[in-house]
mmCIF file of C-alpha atoms in Angstrom:
data_model
loop_
_atom_site.group_PDB
_atom_site.id
_atom_site.type_symbol
_atom_site.label_atom_id
_atom_site.label_comp_id
_atom_site.label_asym_id
_atom_site.label_seq_id
_atom_site.Cartn_x
_atom_site.Cartn_y
_atom_site.Cartn_z
ATOM 1 C CA MET A 281 0.000 0.000 0.000
ATOM 2 C CA TYR A 282 1.326 3.416 -0.953
ATOM 3 C CA SER A 283 0.173 6.802 0.283
ATOM 4 C CA ASP A 284 1.183 10.369 -0.507
ATOM 5 C CA LEU A 285 0.175 11.539 2.976
ATOM 6 C CA GLU A 286 2.689 13.332 5.129
ATOM 7 C CA ALA A 287 3.063 11.871 8.621
ATOM 8 C CA ALA A 288 1.205 14.779 10.271
ATOM 9 C CA GLU A 289 -1.779 14.398 7.941
ATOM 10 C CA ALA A 290 -1.850 10.617 8.409
ATOM 11 C CA TRP A 291 -1.816 10.998 12.198
ATOM 12 C CA GLY A 292 -4.522 13.664 11.893
ATOM 13 C CA ARG A 293 -6.755 11.221 10.051
ATOM 14 C CA LEU A 294 -6.028 8.478 12.553
ATOM 15 C CA ARG A 295 -6.822 10.828 15.448
ATOM 16 C CA ALA A 296 -10.102 11.749 13.770
ATOM 17 C CA SER A 297 -10.992 8.046 13.482
ATOM 18 C CA ARG A 298 -11.007 7.808 17.280
ATOM 19 C CA SER A 299 -14.294 9.740 17.396
ATOM 20 C CA ASP A 300 -15.861 7.477 14.755
ATOM 21 C CA PRO A 301 -13.911 4.198 14.901
ATOM 22 C CA PRO A 302 -13.962 1.796 11.957
ATOM 23 C CA ALA A 303 -15.425 -1.709 11.727
ATOM 24 C CA ARG A 304 -15.937 -3.508 15.050
ATOM 25 C CA ALA A 305 -14.212 -0.793 17.092
ATOM 26 C CA ASN A 306 -17.350 1.322 17.102
ATOM 27 C CA THR A 307 -18.767 0.307 20.510
ATOM 28 C CA GLY A 308 -17.888 -0.716 24.050
ATOM 29 C CA ALA A 309 -14.515 -2.067 25.073
ATOM 30 C CA ARG A 310 -13.314 -2.297 21.483
ATOM 31 C CA ARG A 311 -13.933 1.420 21.027
ATOM 32 C CA LYS A 312 -12.036 2.273 24.219
ATOM 33 C CA THR A 313 -9.136 -0.001 23.253
ATOM 34 C CA TYR A 314 -8.998 1.407 19.716
ATOM 35 C CA ALA A 315 -8.898 5.020 20.899
ATOM 36 C CA ALA A 316 -6.393 4.445 23.712
ATOM 37 C CA ALA A 317 -4.108 2.256 21.595
ATOM 38 C CA LEU A 318 -3.987 4.821 18.772
ATOM 39 C CA GLU A 319 -3.180 7.592 21.235
ATOM 40 C CA GLN A 320 -0.412 5.550 22.825
ATOM 41 C CA ALA A 321 0.972 4.474 19.448
ATOM 42 C CA GLN A 322 1.248 8.085 18.327
ATOM 43 C CA GLN A 323 2.949 9.099 21.563
ATOM 44 C CA MET A 324 5.423 6.209 21.348
ATOM 45 C CA PHE A 325 6.308 6.959 17.729
ATOM 46 C CA HIS A 326 6.769 10.631 18.597
ATOM 47 C CA ALA A 327 8.982 9.678 21.538
ATOM 48 C CA ALA A 328 11.055 7.458 19.233
ATOM 49 C CA SER A 329 11.637 10.417 16.938
ATOM 50 C CA VAL A 330 13.103 12.619 19.678
ATOM 51 C CA VAL A 331 15.227 10.216 21.726
ATOM 52 C CA GLY A 332 18.608 8.770 20.918
ATOM 53 C CA PRO A 333 19.378 5.584 19.014
ATOM 54 C CA ALA A 334 19.892 3.580 22.196
ATOM 55 C CA THR A 335 16.235 3.876 23.253
ATOM 56 C CA SER A 336 14.289 4.655 20.082
ATOM 57 C CA PRO A 337 13.865 0.950 19.132
ATOM 58 C CA VAL A 338 12.029 0.377 22.411
ATOM 59 C CA GLN A 339 9.578 3.207 21.653
ATOM 60 C CA VAL A 340 9.083 1.913 18.111
ATOM 61 C CA PHE A 341 8.407 -1.591 19.452
ATOM 62 C CA TYR A 342 5.747 -0.328 21.849
ATOM 63 C CA GLY A 343 4.298 2.002 19.208
ATOM 64 C CA LEU A 344 3.884 -0.958 16.850
ATOM 65 C CA SER A 345 2.400 -3.020 19.661
ATOM 66 C CA GLN A 346 -0.226 -0.355 20.363
ATOM 67 C CA ALA A 347 -0.963 0.143 16.657
ATOM 68 C CA GLY A 348 -1.492 -3.609 16.422
ATOM 69 C CA ARG A 349 -3.921 -3.487 19.330
ATOM 70 C CA ALA A 350 -5.932 -0.794 17.550
ATOM 71 C CA ILE A 351 -6.029 -2.860 14.350
ATOM 72 C CA VAL A 352 -7.129 -5.967 16.252
ATOM 73 C CA ALA A 353 -9.849 -4.014 18.094
ATOM 74 C CA ALA A 354 -11.295 -3.006 14.721
ATOM 75 C CA ALA A 355 -10.919 -6.398 13.013
ATOM 76 C CA TRP A 356 -14.149 -7.825 11.625
ATOM 77 C CA SER A 357 -12.714 -11.328 11.525
ATOM 78 C CA LEU A 358 -12.192 -11.498 15.310
ATOM 79 C CA LYS A 359 -15.383 -12.304 17.144
ATOM 80 C CA GLY A 360 -16.262 -12.631 20.804
ATOM 81 C CA GLU A 361 -13.240 -12.048 23.003
ATOM 82 C CA ASP A 362 -10.683 -13.145 20.372
ATOM 83 C CA TRP A 363 -9.698 -9.523 19.767
ATOM 84 C CA ARG A 364 -8.349 -9.034 23.292
ATOM 85 C CA LEU A 365 -4.567 -9.207 23.365
ATOM 86 C CA ASP A 366 -3.432 -10.316 26.786
ATOM 87 C CA SER A 367 0.290 -10.735 26.305
ATOM 88 C CA HIS A 368 3.334 -8.571 25.821
ATOM 89 C CA GLY A 369 3.876 -7.571 22.203
ATOM 90 C CA ILE A 370 2.040 -8.918 19.174
ATOM 91 C CA LYS A 371 1.863 -12.512 18.090
ATOM 92 C CA THR A 372 0.356 -13.654 14.846
ATOM 93 C CA THR A 373 0.031 -16.723 12.714
ATOM 94 C CA GLY A 374 0.675 -17.203 9.034
ATOM 95 C CA PHE A 375 4.370 -16.330 8.964
ATOM 96 C CA HIS A 376 5.082 -19.757 7.527
ATOM 97 C CA LEU A 377 3.846 -18.266 4.252
ATOM 98 C CA LEU A 378 6.589 -15.629 4.231
ATOM 99 C CA ARG A 379 10.219 -15.979 3.248
ATOM 100 C CA GLY A 380 13.030 -14.065 4.869
ATOM 101 C CA GLY A 381 16.679 -13.700 3.923
ATOM 102 C CA ALA A 382 18.191 -16.564 1.942
ATOM 103 C CA GLY A 383 14.694 -17.937 1.347
ATOM 104 C CA GLN A 384 14.339 -19.081 4.960
ATOM 105 C CA PRO A 385 10.858 -19.105 6.499
ATOM 106 C CA VAL A 386 10.100 -16.176 8.791
ATOM 107 C CA THR A 387 8.918 -17.360 12.201
ATOM 108 C CA GLN A 388 6.581 -15.605 14.581
ATOM 109 C CA CYS A 389 7.711 -12.348 16.100
ATOM 110 C CA CYS A 390 9.107 -12.559 19.567
ATOM 111 C CA SER A 391 7.425 -10.607 22.334
ATOM 112 C CA ARG A 392 10.405 -8.642 23.548
ATOM 113 C CA PRO A 393 12.160 -5.566 22.183
ATOM 114 C CA PRO A 394 13.887 -4.940 19.921
ATOM 115 C CA LEU A 395 11.735 -6.340 17.173
ATOM 116 C CA CYS A 396 12.923 -9.649 15.876
ATOM 117 C CA LEU A 397 12.104 -11.830 12.937
ATOM 118 C CA THR A 398 14.225 -14.932 13.164
#
C-alpha cells in the first residue's frame, strides 16, 4: 500500500478516526481499546523520533504493539473475546507463508524488544 500523505496528515486522520472508529471498534470495550491504543501508538512513535538511538527501538516496538492493538480491536474477523490481546507484544500466525533472507521461512515475532524476525 502506498500513500502520498505526510506523517502529520496521516496521524490527523487516525486521530479523527477515534471519534468514529472503523469496523468492530465502534462500541464498548473495542472502542475504548482502539482510541487508547492509537493515542499511545502516536505518543510512542513521537517519543522514538526525539530520543537517541539507544532507546528509540524500544519506543518503536511499543508504538507498533499499540498500533497492532488498535487494528485488532477493529478487526471484523475477530469475534467474541478473540480480539483481546493479553500478552506482551504482538503474536500472529501465518508467517510460515513468508520468506526471509536466503529464502528461509520467517517465524513468529518474539514478544520482547527490539523487534525480531528470526
